[in-house]
């Protein structure tokens, strides 16, 4: 009997592509990713696993030596994907886990440059996102207790004969996609987030946005608890020193930080300041295509197409023209009167508009550069 090779079809062949057309989308983040340790906070390659457990929530993150663990800068890809999916559904368009886009769109949206080095770094980020394995009990089903996946199931680039990359595709895991479709699990973030160059700064902003929201009294954390939540490999003393330096510089957009000491405990208070962020988006009532004309895709059914001006093409090289009601007390390890009084919910406030960002540099570069 002759042996026959089992060929597994690509997941993309079973999904309708969500084609991301040119256009702005307010940056949005997925709540579960904002408060738990899913990413490495260092730019150096990390292969040490993240093992985090709090109550019935468990997060395990594993990396392969070849690529290392996905970093918090790599997470910009997921933030961009969530932003595009939510924006499309706001327009009544059908979306999919299968995204088709130009790398130029993604790089500009997350404040990167668009040179050859930046395209190479993007491909490195996609490789780490695909190679990183996550096991978590978050959002498990009634009879299922743990979900395992990678941040990207598969990805591919479309290049010309001269090597120039004209388009990219990737498939998101169902766990992440469902967390974006459920709009109660999505928060808008300040576009200035992409200017933050430090890993702890970026992680701390996401924690602040998730927990402090717009509550007048903010949110209070024990530094030791924050260290555990971060998944950082730094010693507690070094981590606490970094937090003090960040509090002295006040780099987080929309939030003010202060160090407090009670008895022998060191605490970090996060207070809302002047911010351009807005509350959780409203629910999406329906999905559809709203009369958008289809774009040819070699016989593949199309979903999530945006209405574009006639002169735009799929691989266009043009510029992409309140309250946190879910801040739960379990997320703060402080106890007693501090736990209740300092983390009280506040009254609602009207949303404000996002200002346009003129300069969003690459994480390896200093701020102030122009697009």
Coordinates of C-alpha atoms in Angstrom, one line a residue:
X1 CA 0.0 0.0 0.0
X2 CA 1.5 3.3 -1.0
X3 CA 1.7 5.9 1.7
X4 CA -0.2 9.2 1.0
X5 CA 0.7 12.5 2.5
X6 CA -2.0 14.1 4.5
X7 CA -2.4 17.7 3.3
X8 CA -4.2 20.0 5.8
X9 CA -6.0 22.8 3.9
X10 CA -5.2 26.4 5.0
X11 CA -7.7 27.9 7.5
X12 CA -8.0 30.9 5.1
X13 CA -9.6 28.7 2.5
X14 CA -12.6 28.2 4.9
X15 CA -13.0 31.9 5.8
X16 CA -14.3 34.9 3.9
X17 CA -11.6 37.6 3.9
X18 CA -12.2 40.9 5.8
X19 CA -10.4 43.3 3.5
X20 CA -9.2 46.4 5.4
X21 CA -9.6 49.4 3.1
X22 CA -7.9 52.7 3.8
X23 CA -9.4 54.7 6.5
X24 CA -8.9 55.8 10.1
X25 CA -10.1 53.8 13.1
X26 CA -9.9 54.8 16.7
X27 CA -7.5 52.5 18.6
X28 CA -9.2 49.9 20.7
X29 CA -7.9 47.3 23.1
X30 CA -9.3 44.0 24.3
X31 CA -10.0 44.0 28.1
X32 CA -8.6 40.6 28.9
X33 CA -5.3 41.5 27.3
X34 CA -5.1 44.8 29.3
X35 CA -4.9 43.4 32.8
X36 CA -3.3 40.0 32.6
X37 CA 0.3 39.1 31.7
X38 CA 0.1 37.9 28.1
X39 CA 3.2 39.5 26.7
X40 CA 6.9 40.0 27.4
X41 CA 7.7 43.6 28.6
X42 CA 11.3 43.4 27.4
X43 CA 12.7 43.9 23.9
X44 CA 15.3 41.2 24.5
X45 CA 14.2 37.7 23.5
X46 CA 12.3 35.9 26.3
X47 CA 11.8 32.2 26.4
X48 CA 10.9 31.9 30.1
X49 CA 7.2 31.1 30.4
X50 CA 4.7 33.3 32.1
X51 CA 2.6 31.4 34.7
X52 CA -0.1 33.6 36.4
X53 CA -3.0 32.5 38.5
X54 CA -5.5 34.5 40.5
X55 CA -8.7 32.9 41.7
X56 CA -10.1 30.8 38.9
X57 CA -8.2 32.7 36.3
X58 CA -5.0 31.1 34.9
X59 CA -2.7 32.4 32.2
X60 CA 0.2 30.4 30.8
X61 CA 2.4 31.8 28.0
X62 CA 5.1 29.8 26.3
X63 CA 7.7 30.7 23.7
X64 CA 9.9 28.8 21.3
X65 CA 13.7 29.6 21.4
X66 CA 13.8 30.4 17.6
X67 CA 11.5 33.4 17.9
X68 CA 11.0 34.2 21.6
X69 CA 7.8 35.3 23.3
X70 CA 5.5 38.0 21.7
X71 CA 6.2 41.4 23.2
X72 CA 4.0 44.2 24.2
X73 CA 5.1 46.0 21.1
X74 CA 4.0 43.1 19.0
X75 CA 0.6 43.5 20.6
X76 CA 0.2 46.6 18.5
X77 CA -0.8 44.3 15.7
X78 CA -3.7 42.9 17.8
X79 CA -4.8 46.4 18.8
X80 CA -4.8 47.5 15.2
X81 CA -6.8 44.4 14.2
X82 CA -9.4 44.9 17.0
X83 CA -9.7 48.6 16.0
X84 CA -10.4 47.7 12.3
X85 CA -12.9 45.0 13.2
X86 CA -14.9 47.3 15.6
X87 CA -14.8 50.2 13.1
X88 CA -16.1 48.0 10.3
X89 CA -18.9 46.7 12.5
X90 CA -19.8 50.3 13.5
X91 CA -20.4 50.8 9.8
X92 CA -22.6 47.7 9.6
X93 CA -20.1 45.6 7.7
X94 CA -19.4 41.9 8.1
X95 CA -16.0 41.0 9.5
X96 CA -13.9 37.9 9.8
X97 CA -10.9 36.4 11.6
X98 CA -9.2 36.4 8.2
X99 CA -7.7 39.9 7.6
X100 CA -6.3 41.1 4.3
X101 CA -4.4 44.4 4.4
X102 CA -1.4 46.4 3.3
X103 CA 1.5 46.5 5.8
X104 CA 1.7 50.3 5.1
X105 CA -1.8 50.6 6.6
X106 CA -0.8 48.8 9.8
X107 CA 2.5 50.5 10.3
X108 CA 1.1 54.0 9.9
X109 CA -1.8 53.4 12.2
X110 CA 0.4 52.2 15.1
X111 CA 2.9 55.0 14.6
X112 CA 5.8 53.2 12.9
X113 CA 7.9 54.3 10.0
X114 CA 7.5 52.6 6.7
X115 CA 11.1 51.8 5.6
X116 CA 12.5 48.4 4.8
X117 CA 13.6 47.9 8.4
X118 CA 10.1 48.5 9.7
X119 CA 8.6 46.0 7.3
X120 CA 11.2 43.5 8.5
X121 CA 10.4 44.2 12.1
X122 CA 6.7 43.7 11.3
X123 CA 7.3 40.3 9.9
X124 CA 9.3 39.5 13.0
X125 CA 6.4 40.5 15.1
X126 CA 4.0 38.3 13.1
X127 CA 6.4 35.4 13.6
X128 CA 6.5 35.8 17.4
X129 CA 2.7 36.2 17.6
X130 CA 2.3 33.0 15.7
X131 CA 4.9 31.1 17.6
X132 CA 3.7 32.2 21.1
X133 CA 1.4 29.7 22.7
X134 CA -1.3 30.8 25.3
X135 CA -3.2 28.6 27.6
X136 CA -5.9 30.3 29.7
X137 CA -9.1 29.7 31.6
X138 CA -10.5 33.2 30.8
X139 CA -13.9 33.1 29.2
X140 CA -14.1 29.3 29.3
X141 CA -17.3 27.5 28.4
X142 CA -19.6 25.7 30.8
X143 CA -17.9 22.4 30.3
X144 CA -14.6 23.6 29.0
X145 CA -11.9 24.9 31.4
X146 CA -8.9 25.8 29.3
X147 CA -8.3 27.2 25.9
X148 CA -5.0 27.0 24.0
X149 CA -4.1 29.1 20.9
X150 CA -1.6 31.4 19.3
X151 CA -2.1 35.1 18.7
X152 CA -2.0 34.5 14.9
X153 CA -3.0 31.1 13.4
X154 CA -1.2 31.7 10.1
X155 CA 0.0 34.6 8.0
X156 CA 1.3 35.2 4.5
X157 CA 2.8 38.1 2.5
X158 CA 2.2 39.0 -1.1
X159 CA 5.4 40.3 -2.7
X160 CA 6.5 41.4 -6.2
X161 CA 9.4 39.9 -8.1
X162 CA 11.7 42.6 -6.7
X163 CA 10.8 41.6 -3.2
X164 CA 8.5 44.6 -2.4
X165 CA 5.7 43.5 -0.1
X166 CA 2.3 44.7 -1.4
X167 CA -0.1 42.9 0.8
X168 CA -0.4 40.7 3.9
X169 CA -3.0 38.3 5.3
X170 CA -3.3 36.7 8.7
X171 CA -5.9 34.7 10.6
X172 CA -6.8 35.6 14.2
X173 CA -7.7 33.0 16.8
X174 CA -11.3 32.5 17.7
X175 CA -10.7 33.4 21.4
X176 CA -9.4 36.8 20.5
X177 CA -12.0 37.5 17.8
X178 CA -14.9 36.7 20.1
X179 CA -13.4 39.0 22.7
X180 CA -13.5 41.8 20.1
X181 CA -16.9 41.1 18.8
X182 CA -18.3 41.2 22.4
X183 CA -18.2 45.0 22.7
X184 CA -18.4 44.9 26.5
X185 CA -14.9 43.5 26.3
X186 CA -13.4 46.3 24.2
X187 CA -12.1 49.7 25.4
X188 CA -10.8 52.7 23.4
X189 CA -7.3 53.8 24.2
X190 CA -5.5 57.1 23.7
X191 CA -3.6 57.2 20.3
X192 CA -0.7 58.6 22.3
X193 CA -0.2 55.0 23.7
X194 CA 1.8 54.2 20.7
X195 CA 4.3 56.9 21.7
X196 CA 5.2 55.1 24.9
X197 CA 8.6 53.4 24.4
X198 CA 9.0 51.5 27.6
X199 CA 7.5 48.0 28.1
X200 CA 6.4 48.7 31.7
X201 CA 5.0 52.1 30.6
X202 CA 2.9 50.5 27.9
X203 CA 1.7 47.7 30.3
X204 CA 0.9 50.2 33.0
X205 CA -1.2 52.4 30.7
X206 CA -3.3 49.4 29.8
X207 CA -3.8 48.5 33.4
X208 CA -4.7 52.2 34.2
X209 CA -7.2 52.3 31.3
X210 CA -8.8 49.0 32.3
X211 CA -9.1 49.7 36.1
X212 CA -8.9 53.4 36.8
X213 CA -11.0 54.5 33.8
X214 CA -12.4 57.9 34.6
X215 CA -13.1 57.3 38.3
X216 CA -12.2 60.5 40.3
X217 CA -10.5 58.5 43.1
X218 CA -8.7 56.4 40.6
X219 CA -7.4 53.0 41.5
X220 CA -4.9 51.8 44.1
X221 CA -2.5 48.9 43.7
X222 CA 0.1 47.3 45.9
X223 CA 3.4 47.4 44.0
X224 CA 4.0 43.7 44.8
X225 CA 0.6 42.9 43.3
X226 CA 1.4 44.9 40.2
X227 CA 4.7 43.0 39.9
X228 CA 2.9 39.7 39.9
X229 CA 0.3 40.9 37.4
X230 CA 3.0 42.2 35.0
X231 CA 4.7 38.8 34.5
X232 CA 8.0 40.7 34.5
X233 CA 11.2 38.8 35.0
X234 CA 12.7 41.8 36.9
X235 CA 13.2 41.5 40.7
X236 CA 10.5 43.2 42.8
X237 CA 13.0 45.8 44.0
X238 CA 14.0 46.7 40.4
X239 CA 10.3 46.7 39.3
X240 CA 9.4 49.1 42.2
X241 CA 12.3 51.3 41.2
X242 CA 11.0 51.5 37.6
X243 CA 7.5 52.4 38.9
X244 CA 9.0 55.3 40.9
X245 CA 10.9 56.6 37.9
X246 CA 7.7 56.4 35.8
X247 CA 5.7 58.2 38.5
X248 CA 8.3 60.9 38.6
X249 CA 8.1 61.4 34.8
X250 CA 4.3 61.1 34.4
X251 CA 4.4 59.7 30.8
X252 CA 1.0 58.0 30.7
X253 CA -1.5 59.9 28.5
X254 CA -4.6 60.7 30.5
X255 CA -3.4 59.4 33.9
X256 CA -1.4 60.7 36.9
X257 CA 0.7 58.3 39.1
X258 CA 1.7 58.7 42.7
X259 CA 3.6 56.5 45.1
X260 CA 2.1 56.1 48.6
X261 CA 3.3 54.2 51.6
X262 CA 1.0 52.7 54.3
X263 CA 2.7 50.8 57.1
X264 CA 5.4 48.8 55.2
X265 CA 3.4 48.6 52.0
X266 CA 4.3 50.5 48.9
X267 CA 1.3 51.5 46.8
X268 CA 0.8 53.0 43.4
X269 CA -2.2 55.3 42.9
X270 CA -3.5 55.8 39.4
X271 CA -5.7 58.9 38.9
X272 CA -7.4 60.0 35.7
X273 CA -6.1 63.3 34.2
X274 CA -6.7 65.1 30.9
X275 CA -7.4 62.4 28.4
X276 CA -8.8 61.8 25.0
X277 CA -10.1 58.3 25.7
X278 CA -13.8 57.6 25.6
X279 CA -16.0 54.9 27.4
X280 CA -16.7 51.4 26.1
X281 CA -18.3 51.4 22.7
X282 CA -22.0 50.7 22.4
X283 CA -23.2 47.3 21.3
X284 CA -23.4 46.4 17.6
X285 CA -27.0 45.8 16.6
X286 CA -26.4 44.0 13.3
X287 CA -23.9 42.8 10.7
X288 CA -24.1 43.4 7.0
X289 CA -22.5 45.0 4.0
X290 CA -24.6 48.2 3.9
X291 CA -24.6 48.2 0.1
X292 CA -20.8 48.2 -0.3
X293 CA -19.8 47.1 -3.7
X294 CA -17.7 44.0 -3.9
X295 CA -14.0 43.8 -4.9
X296 CA -12.8 40.9 -6.9
X297 CA -10.9 38.3 -4.9
X298 CA -10.5 35.4 -7.4
X299 CA -13.8 33.8 -6.7
X300 CA -13.5 34.0 -2.9
X301 CA -16.6 35.5 -1.2
X302 CA -15.9 38.9 0.3
X303 CA -16.8 40.2 3.7
X304 CA -16.2 43.4 5.6
X305 CA -15.5 45.7 2.6
X306 CA -15.5 49.4 3.2
X307 CA -16.8 51.9 0.8
X308 CA -13.8 53.6 -0.8
X309 CA -13.3 56.4 -3.3
X310 CA -13.1 55.1 -6.9
X311 CA -9.4 55.9 -7.2
X312 CA -8.4 53.7 -4.2
X313 CA -7.2 50.2 -4.7
X314 CA -6.8 47.2 -2.4
X315 CA -3.0 47.6 -2.1
X316 CA -2.9 51.4 -2.4
X317 CA 0.4 53.0 -1.2
X318 CA -1.3 56.0 0.3
X319 CA -1.7 57.4 3.8
X320 CA -4.5 56.1 5.8
X321 CA -6.5 59.0 5.4
X322 CA -16.5 57.2 31.2
X323 CA -16.5 55.1 33.2
X324 CA -15.0 51.6 33.5
X325 CA -18.0 49.7 34.9
X326 CA -16.1 46.5 34.9
X327 CA -13.4 47.6 37.4
X328 CA -13.8 44.9 39.9
X329 CA -12.4 44.9 43.4
X330 CA -10.8 41.5 42.9
X331 CA -8.1 43.1 40.7
X332 CA -6.6 45.0 43.6
X333 CA -4.8 43.1 46.4
X334 CA -5.2 45.9 48.9
X335 CA -7.5 45.0 51.8
X336 CA -9.6 46.6 54.4
X337 CA -10.6 50.3 54.1
X338 CA -8.1 51.0 51.4
X339 CA -9.7 48.3 49.2
X340 CA -13.2 49.7 49.5
X341 CA -12.7 53.4 49.8
X342 CA -9.9 54.0 47.3
X343 CA -11.5 52.0 44.5
X344 CA -15.0 53.2 44.5
X345 CA -16.9 53.6 41.2
X346 CA -17.6 57.2 40.0
X347 CA -20.4 59.0 38.2
X348 CA -20.6 58.9 34.4
X349 CA -19.0 61.6 32.3
X350 CA -19.5 62.6 28.6
X351 CA -17.1 61.2 26.1
X352 CA -14.5 63.4 24.4
X353 CA -13.1 63.2 21.0
X354 CA -9.7 61.8 20.0
X355 CA -7.2 64.4 18.9
X356 CA -5.4 63.7 15.7
X357 CA -1.9 62.4 16.2
X358 CA 0.8 64.0 14.1
X359 CA 3.9 62.0 15.2
X360 CA 3.9 58.4 16.3
X361 CA 7.5 57.1 16.2
X362 CA 8.8 53.6 16.2
X363 CA 9.4 52.2 19.7
X364 CA 13.1 52.1 19.1
X365 CA 13.2 55.8 18.2
X366 CA 12.7 58.9 20.2
X367 CA 9.4 60.8 20.1
X368 CA 8.9 63.8 18.0
X369 CA 9.4 62.4 14.5
X370 CA 6.9 63.2 11.8
X371 CA 5.0 60.8 9.6

